[in-house]
Coordinates of N, CA and C in Angstrom, one line a residue:
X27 N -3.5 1.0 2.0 CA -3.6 2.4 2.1 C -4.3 2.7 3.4
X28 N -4.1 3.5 4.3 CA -4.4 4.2 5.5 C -5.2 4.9 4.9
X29 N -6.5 5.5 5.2 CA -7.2 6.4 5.0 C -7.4 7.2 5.9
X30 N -6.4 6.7 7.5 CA -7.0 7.9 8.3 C -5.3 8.6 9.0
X31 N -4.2 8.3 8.0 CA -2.9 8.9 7.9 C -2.6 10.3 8.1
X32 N -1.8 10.5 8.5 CA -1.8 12.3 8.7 C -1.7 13.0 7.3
X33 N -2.1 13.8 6.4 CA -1.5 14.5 5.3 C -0.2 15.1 5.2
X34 N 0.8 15.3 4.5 CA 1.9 15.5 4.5 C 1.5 17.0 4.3
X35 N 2.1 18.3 4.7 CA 2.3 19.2 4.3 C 3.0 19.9 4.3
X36 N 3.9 20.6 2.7 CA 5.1 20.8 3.1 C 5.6 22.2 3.8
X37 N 6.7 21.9 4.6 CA 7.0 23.5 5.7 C 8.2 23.6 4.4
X38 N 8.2 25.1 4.4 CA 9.9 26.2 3.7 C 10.9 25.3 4.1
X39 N 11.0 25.0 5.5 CA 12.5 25.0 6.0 C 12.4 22.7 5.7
X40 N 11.7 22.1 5.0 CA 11.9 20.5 4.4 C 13.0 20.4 3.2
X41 N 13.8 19.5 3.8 CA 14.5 19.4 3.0 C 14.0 18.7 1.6
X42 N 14.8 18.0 0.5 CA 14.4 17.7 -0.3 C 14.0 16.5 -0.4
X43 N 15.0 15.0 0.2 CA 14.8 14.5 0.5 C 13.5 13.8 1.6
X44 N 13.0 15.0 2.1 CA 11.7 14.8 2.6 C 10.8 15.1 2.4
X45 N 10.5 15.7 1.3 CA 9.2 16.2 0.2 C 9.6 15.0 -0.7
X46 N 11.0 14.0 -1.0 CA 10.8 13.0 -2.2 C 10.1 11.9 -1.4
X47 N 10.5 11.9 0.0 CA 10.0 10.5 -0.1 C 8.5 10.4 1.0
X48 N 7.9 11.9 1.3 CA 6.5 12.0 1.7 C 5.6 11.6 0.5
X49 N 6.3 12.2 -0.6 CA 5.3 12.5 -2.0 C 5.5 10.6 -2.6
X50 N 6.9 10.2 -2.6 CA 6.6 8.8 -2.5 C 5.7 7.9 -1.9
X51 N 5.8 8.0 -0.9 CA 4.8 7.4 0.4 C 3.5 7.6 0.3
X52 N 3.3 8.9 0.1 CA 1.9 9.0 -0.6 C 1.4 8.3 -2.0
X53 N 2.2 8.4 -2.9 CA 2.2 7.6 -4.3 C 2.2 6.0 -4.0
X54 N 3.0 5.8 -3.5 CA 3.1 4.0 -3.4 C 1.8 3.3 -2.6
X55 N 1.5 4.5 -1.2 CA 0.0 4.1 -0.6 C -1.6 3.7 -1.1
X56 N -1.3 4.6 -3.1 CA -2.8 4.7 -3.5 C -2.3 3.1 -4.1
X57 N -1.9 2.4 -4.6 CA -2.0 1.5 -5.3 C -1.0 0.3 -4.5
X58 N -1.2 -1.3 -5.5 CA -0.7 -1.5 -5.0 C 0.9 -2.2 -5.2
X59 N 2.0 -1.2 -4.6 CA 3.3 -0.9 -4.7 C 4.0 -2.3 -4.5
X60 N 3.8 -2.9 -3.2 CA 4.4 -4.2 -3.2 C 4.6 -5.6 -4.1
X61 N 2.7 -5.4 -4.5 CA 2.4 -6.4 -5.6 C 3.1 -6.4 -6.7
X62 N 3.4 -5.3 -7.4 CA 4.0 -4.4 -8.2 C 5.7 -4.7 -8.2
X63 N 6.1 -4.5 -7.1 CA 7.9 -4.8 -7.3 C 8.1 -6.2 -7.1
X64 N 7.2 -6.7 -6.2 CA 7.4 -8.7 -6.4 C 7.6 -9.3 -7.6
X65 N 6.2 -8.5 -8.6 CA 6.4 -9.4 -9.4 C 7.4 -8.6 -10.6
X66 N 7.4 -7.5 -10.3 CA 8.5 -7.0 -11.6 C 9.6 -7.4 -11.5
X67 N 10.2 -7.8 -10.1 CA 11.9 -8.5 -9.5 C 11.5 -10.0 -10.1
X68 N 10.2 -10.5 -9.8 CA 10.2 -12.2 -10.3 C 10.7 -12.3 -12.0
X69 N 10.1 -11.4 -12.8 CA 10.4 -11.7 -14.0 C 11.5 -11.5 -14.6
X70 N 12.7 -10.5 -13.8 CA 14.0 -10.5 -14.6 C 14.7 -12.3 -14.1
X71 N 14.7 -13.0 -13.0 CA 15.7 -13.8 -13.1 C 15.0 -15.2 -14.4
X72 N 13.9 -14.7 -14.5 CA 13.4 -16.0 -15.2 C 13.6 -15.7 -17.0
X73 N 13.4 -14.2 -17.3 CA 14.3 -14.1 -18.4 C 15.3 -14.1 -18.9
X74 N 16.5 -13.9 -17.1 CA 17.9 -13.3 -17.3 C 18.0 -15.1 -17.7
X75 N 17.8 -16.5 -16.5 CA 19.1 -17.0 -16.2 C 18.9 -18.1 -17.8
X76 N 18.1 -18.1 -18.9 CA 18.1 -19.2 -20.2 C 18.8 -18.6 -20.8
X77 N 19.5 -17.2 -20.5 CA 20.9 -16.5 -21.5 C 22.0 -16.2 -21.2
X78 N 21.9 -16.7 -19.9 CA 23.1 -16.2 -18.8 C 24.1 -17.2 -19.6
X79 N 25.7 -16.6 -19.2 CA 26.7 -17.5 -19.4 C 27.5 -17.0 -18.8
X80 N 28.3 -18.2 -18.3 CA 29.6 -17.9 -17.5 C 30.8 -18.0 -17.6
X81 N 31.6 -17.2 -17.6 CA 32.6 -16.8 -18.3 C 34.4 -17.1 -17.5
X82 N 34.7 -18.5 -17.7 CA 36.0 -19.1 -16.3 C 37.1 -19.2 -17.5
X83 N 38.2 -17.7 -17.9 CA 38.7 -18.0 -18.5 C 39.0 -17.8 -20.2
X84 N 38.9 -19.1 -20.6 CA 38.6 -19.1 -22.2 C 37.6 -20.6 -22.5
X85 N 36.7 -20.5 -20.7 CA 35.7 -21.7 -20.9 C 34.5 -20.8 -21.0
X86 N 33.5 -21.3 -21.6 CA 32.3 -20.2 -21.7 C 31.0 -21.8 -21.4
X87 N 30.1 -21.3 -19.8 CA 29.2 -22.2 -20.0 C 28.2 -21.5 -19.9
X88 N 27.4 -22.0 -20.6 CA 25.9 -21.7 -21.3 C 24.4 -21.8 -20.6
X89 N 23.6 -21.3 -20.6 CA 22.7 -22.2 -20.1 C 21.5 -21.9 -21.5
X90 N 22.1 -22.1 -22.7 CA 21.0 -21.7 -23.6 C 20.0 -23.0 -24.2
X91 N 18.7 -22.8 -23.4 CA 17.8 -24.2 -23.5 C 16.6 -23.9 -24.5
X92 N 15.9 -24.8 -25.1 CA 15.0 -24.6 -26.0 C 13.5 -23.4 -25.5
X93 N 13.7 -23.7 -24.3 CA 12.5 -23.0 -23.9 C 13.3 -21.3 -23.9
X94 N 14.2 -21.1 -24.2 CA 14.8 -19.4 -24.0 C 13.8 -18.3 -24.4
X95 N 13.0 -19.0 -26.0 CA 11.9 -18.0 -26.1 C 11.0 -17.5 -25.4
X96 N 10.3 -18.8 -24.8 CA 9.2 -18.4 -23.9 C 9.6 -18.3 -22.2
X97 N 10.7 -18.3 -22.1 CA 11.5 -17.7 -20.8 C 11.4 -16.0 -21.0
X98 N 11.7 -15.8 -22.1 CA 12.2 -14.5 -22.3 C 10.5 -14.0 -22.2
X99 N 9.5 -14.4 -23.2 CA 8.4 -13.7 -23.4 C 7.4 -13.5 -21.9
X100 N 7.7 -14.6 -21.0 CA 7.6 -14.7 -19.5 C 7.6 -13.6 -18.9
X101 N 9.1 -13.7 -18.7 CA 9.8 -12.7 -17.7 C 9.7 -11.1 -18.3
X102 N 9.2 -11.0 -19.6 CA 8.7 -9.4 -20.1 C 7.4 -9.3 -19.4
X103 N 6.6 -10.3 -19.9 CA 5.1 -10.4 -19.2 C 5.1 -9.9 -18.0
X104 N 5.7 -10.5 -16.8 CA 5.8 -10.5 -15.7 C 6.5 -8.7 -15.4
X105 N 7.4 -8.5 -15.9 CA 7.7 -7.0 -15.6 C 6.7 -6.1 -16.0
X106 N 6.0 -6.6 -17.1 CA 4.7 -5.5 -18.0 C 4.1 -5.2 -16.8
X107 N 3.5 -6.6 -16.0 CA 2.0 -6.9 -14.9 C 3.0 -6.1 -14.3
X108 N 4.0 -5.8 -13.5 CA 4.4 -5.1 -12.4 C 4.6 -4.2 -12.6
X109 N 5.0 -3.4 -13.7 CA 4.6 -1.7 -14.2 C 3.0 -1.6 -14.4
X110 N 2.4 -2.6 -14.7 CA 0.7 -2.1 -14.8 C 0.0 -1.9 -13.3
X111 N 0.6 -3.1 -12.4 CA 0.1 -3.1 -11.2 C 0.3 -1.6 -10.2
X112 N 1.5 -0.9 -10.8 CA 2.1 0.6 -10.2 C 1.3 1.5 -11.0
X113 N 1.0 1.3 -12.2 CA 0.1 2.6 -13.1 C -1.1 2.6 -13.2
X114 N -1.9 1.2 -13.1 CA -2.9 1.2 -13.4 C -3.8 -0.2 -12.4
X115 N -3.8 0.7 -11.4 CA -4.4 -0.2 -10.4 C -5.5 -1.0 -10.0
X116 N -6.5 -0.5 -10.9 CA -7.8 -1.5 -11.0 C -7.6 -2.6 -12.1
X117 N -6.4 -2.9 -12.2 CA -6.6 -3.6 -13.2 C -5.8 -5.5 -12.2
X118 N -5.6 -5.2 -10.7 CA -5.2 -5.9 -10.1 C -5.8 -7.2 -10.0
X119 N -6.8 -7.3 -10.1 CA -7.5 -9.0 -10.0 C -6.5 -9.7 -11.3
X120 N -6.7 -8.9 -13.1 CA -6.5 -9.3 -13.7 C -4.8 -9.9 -13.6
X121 N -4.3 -8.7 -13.4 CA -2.9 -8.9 -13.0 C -2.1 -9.7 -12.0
X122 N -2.9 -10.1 -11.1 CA -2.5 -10.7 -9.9 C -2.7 -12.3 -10.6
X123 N -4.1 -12.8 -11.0 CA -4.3 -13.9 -11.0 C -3.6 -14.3 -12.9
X124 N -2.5 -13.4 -13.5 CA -1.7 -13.3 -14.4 C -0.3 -13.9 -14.0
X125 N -0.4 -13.4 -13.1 CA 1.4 -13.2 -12.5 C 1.2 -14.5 -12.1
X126 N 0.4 -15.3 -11.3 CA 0.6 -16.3 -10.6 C 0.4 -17.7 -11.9
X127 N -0.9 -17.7 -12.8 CA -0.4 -18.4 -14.0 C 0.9 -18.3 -14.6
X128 N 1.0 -17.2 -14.6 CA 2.8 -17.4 -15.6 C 4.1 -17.7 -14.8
X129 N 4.0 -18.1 -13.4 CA 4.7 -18.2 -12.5 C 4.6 -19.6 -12.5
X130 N 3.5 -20.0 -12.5 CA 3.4 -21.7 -12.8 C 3.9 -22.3 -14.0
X131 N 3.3 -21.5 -15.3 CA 4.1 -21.7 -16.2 C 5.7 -21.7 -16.5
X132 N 6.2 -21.1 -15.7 CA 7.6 -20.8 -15.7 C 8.4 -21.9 -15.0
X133 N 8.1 -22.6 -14.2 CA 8.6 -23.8 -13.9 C 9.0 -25.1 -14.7
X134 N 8.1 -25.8 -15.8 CA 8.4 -26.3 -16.9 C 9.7 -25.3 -18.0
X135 N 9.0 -24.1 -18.3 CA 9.8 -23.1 -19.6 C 11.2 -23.3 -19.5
X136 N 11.1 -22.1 -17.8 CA 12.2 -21.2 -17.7 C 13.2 -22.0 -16.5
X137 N 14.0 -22.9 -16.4 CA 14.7 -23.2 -15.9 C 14.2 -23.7 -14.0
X138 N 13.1 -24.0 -14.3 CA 12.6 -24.4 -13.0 C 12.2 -23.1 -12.3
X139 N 11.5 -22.0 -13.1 CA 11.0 -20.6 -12.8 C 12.1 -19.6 -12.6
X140 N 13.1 -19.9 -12.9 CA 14.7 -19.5 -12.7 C 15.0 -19.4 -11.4
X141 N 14.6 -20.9 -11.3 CA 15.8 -22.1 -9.9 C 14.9 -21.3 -9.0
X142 N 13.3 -21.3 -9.1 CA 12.8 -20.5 -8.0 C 12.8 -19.5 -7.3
X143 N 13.5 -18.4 -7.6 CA 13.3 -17.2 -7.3 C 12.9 -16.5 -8.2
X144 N 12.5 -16.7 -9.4 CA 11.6 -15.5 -10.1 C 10.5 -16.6 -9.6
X145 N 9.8 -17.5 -9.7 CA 8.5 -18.4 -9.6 C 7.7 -17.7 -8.1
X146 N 8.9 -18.2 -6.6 CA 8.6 -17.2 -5.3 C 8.0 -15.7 -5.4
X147 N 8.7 -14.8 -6.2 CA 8.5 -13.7 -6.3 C 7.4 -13.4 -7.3
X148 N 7.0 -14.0 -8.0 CA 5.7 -13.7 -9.0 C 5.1 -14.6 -8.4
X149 N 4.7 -15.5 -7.4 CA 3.8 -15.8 -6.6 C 3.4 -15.0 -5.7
X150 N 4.5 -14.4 -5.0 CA 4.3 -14.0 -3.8 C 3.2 -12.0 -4.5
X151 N 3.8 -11.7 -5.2 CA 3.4 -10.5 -6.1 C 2.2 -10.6 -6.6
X152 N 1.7 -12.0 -7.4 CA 0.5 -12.3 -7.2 C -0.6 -12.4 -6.4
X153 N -0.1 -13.0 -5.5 CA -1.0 -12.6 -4.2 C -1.3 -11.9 -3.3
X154 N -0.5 -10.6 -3.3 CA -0.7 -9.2 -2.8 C -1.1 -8.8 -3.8
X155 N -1.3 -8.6 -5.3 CA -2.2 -7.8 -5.9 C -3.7 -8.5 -5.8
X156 N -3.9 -9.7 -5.7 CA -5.3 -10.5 -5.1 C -6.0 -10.1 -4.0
X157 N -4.5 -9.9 -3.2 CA -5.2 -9.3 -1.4 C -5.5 -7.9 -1.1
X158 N -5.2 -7.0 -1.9 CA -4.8 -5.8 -2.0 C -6.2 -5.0 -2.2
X159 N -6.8 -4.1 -1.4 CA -7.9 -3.1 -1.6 C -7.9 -2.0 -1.5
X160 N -8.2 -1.3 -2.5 CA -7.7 0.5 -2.0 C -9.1 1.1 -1.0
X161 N -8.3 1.9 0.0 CA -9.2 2.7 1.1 C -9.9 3.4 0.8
X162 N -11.2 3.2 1.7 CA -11.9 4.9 1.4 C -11.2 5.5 2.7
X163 N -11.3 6.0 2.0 CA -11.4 8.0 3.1 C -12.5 8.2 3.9
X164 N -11.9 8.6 5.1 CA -13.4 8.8 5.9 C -13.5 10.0 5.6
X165 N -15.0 10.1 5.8 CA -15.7 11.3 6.5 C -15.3 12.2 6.9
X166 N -15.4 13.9 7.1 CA -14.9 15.2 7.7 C -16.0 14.6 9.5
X167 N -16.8 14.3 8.6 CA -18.0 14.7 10.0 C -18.4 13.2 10.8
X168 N -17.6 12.1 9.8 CA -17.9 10.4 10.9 C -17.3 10.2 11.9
X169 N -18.0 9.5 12.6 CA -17.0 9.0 13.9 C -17.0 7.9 13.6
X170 N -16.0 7.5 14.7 CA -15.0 6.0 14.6 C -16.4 4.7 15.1
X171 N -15.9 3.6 14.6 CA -17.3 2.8 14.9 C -17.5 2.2 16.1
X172 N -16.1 2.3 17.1 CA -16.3 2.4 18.4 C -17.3 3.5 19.0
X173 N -17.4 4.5 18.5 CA -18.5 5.5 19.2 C -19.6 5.8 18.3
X174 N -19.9 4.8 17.3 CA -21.4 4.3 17.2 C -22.2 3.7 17.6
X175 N -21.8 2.5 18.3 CA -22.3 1.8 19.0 C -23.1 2.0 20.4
X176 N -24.3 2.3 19.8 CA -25.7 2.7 20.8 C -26.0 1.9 22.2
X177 N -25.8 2.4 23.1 CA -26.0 1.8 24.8 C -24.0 1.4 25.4
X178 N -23.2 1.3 24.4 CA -22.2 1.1 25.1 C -21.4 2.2 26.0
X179 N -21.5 3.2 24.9 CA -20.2 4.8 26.0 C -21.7 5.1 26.6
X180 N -21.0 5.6 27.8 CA -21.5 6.4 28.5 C -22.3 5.7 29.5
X181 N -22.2 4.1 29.4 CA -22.8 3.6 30.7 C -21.8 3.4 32.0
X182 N -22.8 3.4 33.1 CA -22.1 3.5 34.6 C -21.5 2.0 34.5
X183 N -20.5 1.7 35.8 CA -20.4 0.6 36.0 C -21.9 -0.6 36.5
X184 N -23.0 0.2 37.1 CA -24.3 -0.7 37.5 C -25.0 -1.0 36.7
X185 N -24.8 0.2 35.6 CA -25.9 0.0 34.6 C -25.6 -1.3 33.4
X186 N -24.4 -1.3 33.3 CA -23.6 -2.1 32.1 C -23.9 -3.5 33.2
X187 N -23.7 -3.6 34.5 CA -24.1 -5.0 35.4 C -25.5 -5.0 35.5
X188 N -26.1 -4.4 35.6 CA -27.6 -4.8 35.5 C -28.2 -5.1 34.1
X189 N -27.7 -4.8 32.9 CA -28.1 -5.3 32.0 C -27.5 -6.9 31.4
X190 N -26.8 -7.0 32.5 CA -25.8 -8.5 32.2 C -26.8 -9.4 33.0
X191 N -27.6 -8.8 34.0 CA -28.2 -9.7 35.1 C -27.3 -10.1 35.9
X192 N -26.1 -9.4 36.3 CA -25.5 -9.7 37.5 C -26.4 -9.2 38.7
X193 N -26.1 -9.9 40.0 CA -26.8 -10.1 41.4 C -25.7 -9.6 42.6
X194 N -26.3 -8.8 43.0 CA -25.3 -8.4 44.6 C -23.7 -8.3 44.1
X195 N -22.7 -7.8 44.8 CA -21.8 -7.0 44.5 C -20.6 -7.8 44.4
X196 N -21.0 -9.3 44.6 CA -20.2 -10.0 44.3 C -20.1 -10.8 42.5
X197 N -20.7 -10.5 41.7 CA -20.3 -10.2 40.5 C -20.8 -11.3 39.8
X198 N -21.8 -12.1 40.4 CA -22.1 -13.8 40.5 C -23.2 -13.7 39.4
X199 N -23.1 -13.9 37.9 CA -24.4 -14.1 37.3 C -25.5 -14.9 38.0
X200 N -27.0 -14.3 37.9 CA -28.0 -15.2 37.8 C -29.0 -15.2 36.9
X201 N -29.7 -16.0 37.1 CA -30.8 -16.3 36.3 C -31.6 -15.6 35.5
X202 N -31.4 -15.4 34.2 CA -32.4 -13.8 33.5 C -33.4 -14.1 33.8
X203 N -34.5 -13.0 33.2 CA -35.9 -12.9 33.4 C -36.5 -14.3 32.3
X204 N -36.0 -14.7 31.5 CA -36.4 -15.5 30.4 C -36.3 -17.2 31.2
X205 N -35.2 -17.4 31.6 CA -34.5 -18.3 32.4 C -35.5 -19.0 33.2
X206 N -35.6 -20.7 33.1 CA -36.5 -21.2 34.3 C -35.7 -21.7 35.1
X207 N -36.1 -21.8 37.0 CA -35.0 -22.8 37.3 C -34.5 -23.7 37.0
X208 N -35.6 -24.8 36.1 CA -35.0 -26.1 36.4 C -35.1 -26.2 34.8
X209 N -34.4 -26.9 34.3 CA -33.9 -27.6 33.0 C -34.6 -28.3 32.1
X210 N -35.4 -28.0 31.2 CA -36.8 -28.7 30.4 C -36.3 -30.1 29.7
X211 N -37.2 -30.7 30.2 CA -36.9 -32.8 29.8 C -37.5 -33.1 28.2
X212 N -36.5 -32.5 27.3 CA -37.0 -33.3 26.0 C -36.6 -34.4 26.2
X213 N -36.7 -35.2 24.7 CA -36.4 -36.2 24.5 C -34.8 -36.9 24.3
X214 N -33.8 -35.9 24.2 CA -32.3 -36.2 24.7 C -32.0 -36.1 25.7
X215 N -33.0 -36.0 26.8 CA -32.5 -35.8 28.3 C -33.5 -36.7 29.2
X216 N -34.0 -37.4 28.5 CA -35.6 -38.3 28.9 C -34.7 -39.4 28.9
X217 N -35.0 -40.6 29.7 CA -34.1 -42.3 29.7 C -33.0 -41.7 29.9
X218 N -32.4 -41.1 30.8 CA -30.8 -41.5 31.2 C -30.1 -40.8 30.2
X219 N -30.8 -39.6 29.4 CA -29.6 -39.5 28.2 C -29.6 -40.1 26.8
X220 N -30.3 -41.6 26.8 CA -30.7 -41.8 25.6 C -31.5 -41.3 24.5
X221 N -31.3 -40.8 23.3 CA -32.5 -40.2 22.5 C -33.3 -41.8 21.9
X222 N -34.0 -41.1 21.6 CA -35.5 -42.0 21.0 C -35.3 -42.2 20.0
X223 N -36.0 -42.6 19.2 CA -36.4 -42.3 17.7 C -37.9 -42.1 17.8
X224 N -38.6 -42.8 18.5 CA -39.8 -42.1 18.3 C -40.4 -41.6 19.2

């Protein structure tokens, strides 16, 4: 979600199609919509393909395996979390780290997660509802946090170089006020580089 998006407002002369799909765009923004269709698309091939049959004729092949039940109860699962993840949005940690268990599970069940494209897509749907945070809204009266930052706007080019300790106009750092010339001799710089032990 953008929080700092223009508002839609609608003019007389909008057509319809552009009040459906502002008022969309706004709806799909508050939550989250992607998480939501990944994994609702992952759970139909993993229910569809333990019942699928193919039909060459008056040959009929099957793919009806013992795991059909819990293929089926899967792939509902998985569509539920993806209408929950569109209705009811706080409930995404739960849902996200659901979708990706039953996606693992569905590998052994459902025909290898149904030949990996429901398993991809209820992974991938899991993990945008994981990654997914809804926006605040700014402020009427905040500014941006580029122009919070105290001493940066509004300095000169000399003043922003004098507080770097640049020297003469050729741009050459030197030495701060903290800075000694010469380089203090502990004990990793004492014997050649050798440290001590004691």
């Amino acid at each position: 979600m953008n929080p700092q998006a223009p508002v839609y407002v609608r003019a007389e002369d909008d057509a319809w199609p552009t009040v459906v799909y502002y008022h969309f765009h706004a709806w799909s923004g508050r939550r989250p919509f992607w998480a939501g269709l990944f994994t609702l698309l992952g759970g139909f091939p993993i229910a569809y393909f333990p019942y699928a049959d193919l039909r060459l004729g008056n040959v009929s092949l099957a793919m009806a395996t013992t795991g059909g039940a819990g293929a089926l109860i899967i792939g509902v699962l998985l569509i539920t979390l993806g209408l929950a993840l569109w209705f009811q949005e706080t409930i995404r940690v739960f849902a996200g780290v659901a979708a990706i268990l039953l996606a693992l599970v569905s590998i052994p069940v459902s025909n290898l997660g149904g030949f990996f494209i429901g398993f991809t897509l209820s992974m991938v749907g899991g993990a945008l509802a994981l990654a997914w945070a809804p926006g605040q809204p700014a402020e009427e009266g905040e500014q941006p946090a580029a122009e919070q930052q105290p001493g940066v706007v509004g300095l000169t080019k000399a003043e922003a170089t004098a507080d770097m300790g640049v020297q003469g106009t050729q741009g050459i750092p030197g030495p701060r006020g903290t800075e000694t010339a010469h380089a203090s001799e502990t004990t990793a710089h004492a014997d050649g580089g050798r440290n001590s032990a004691g």
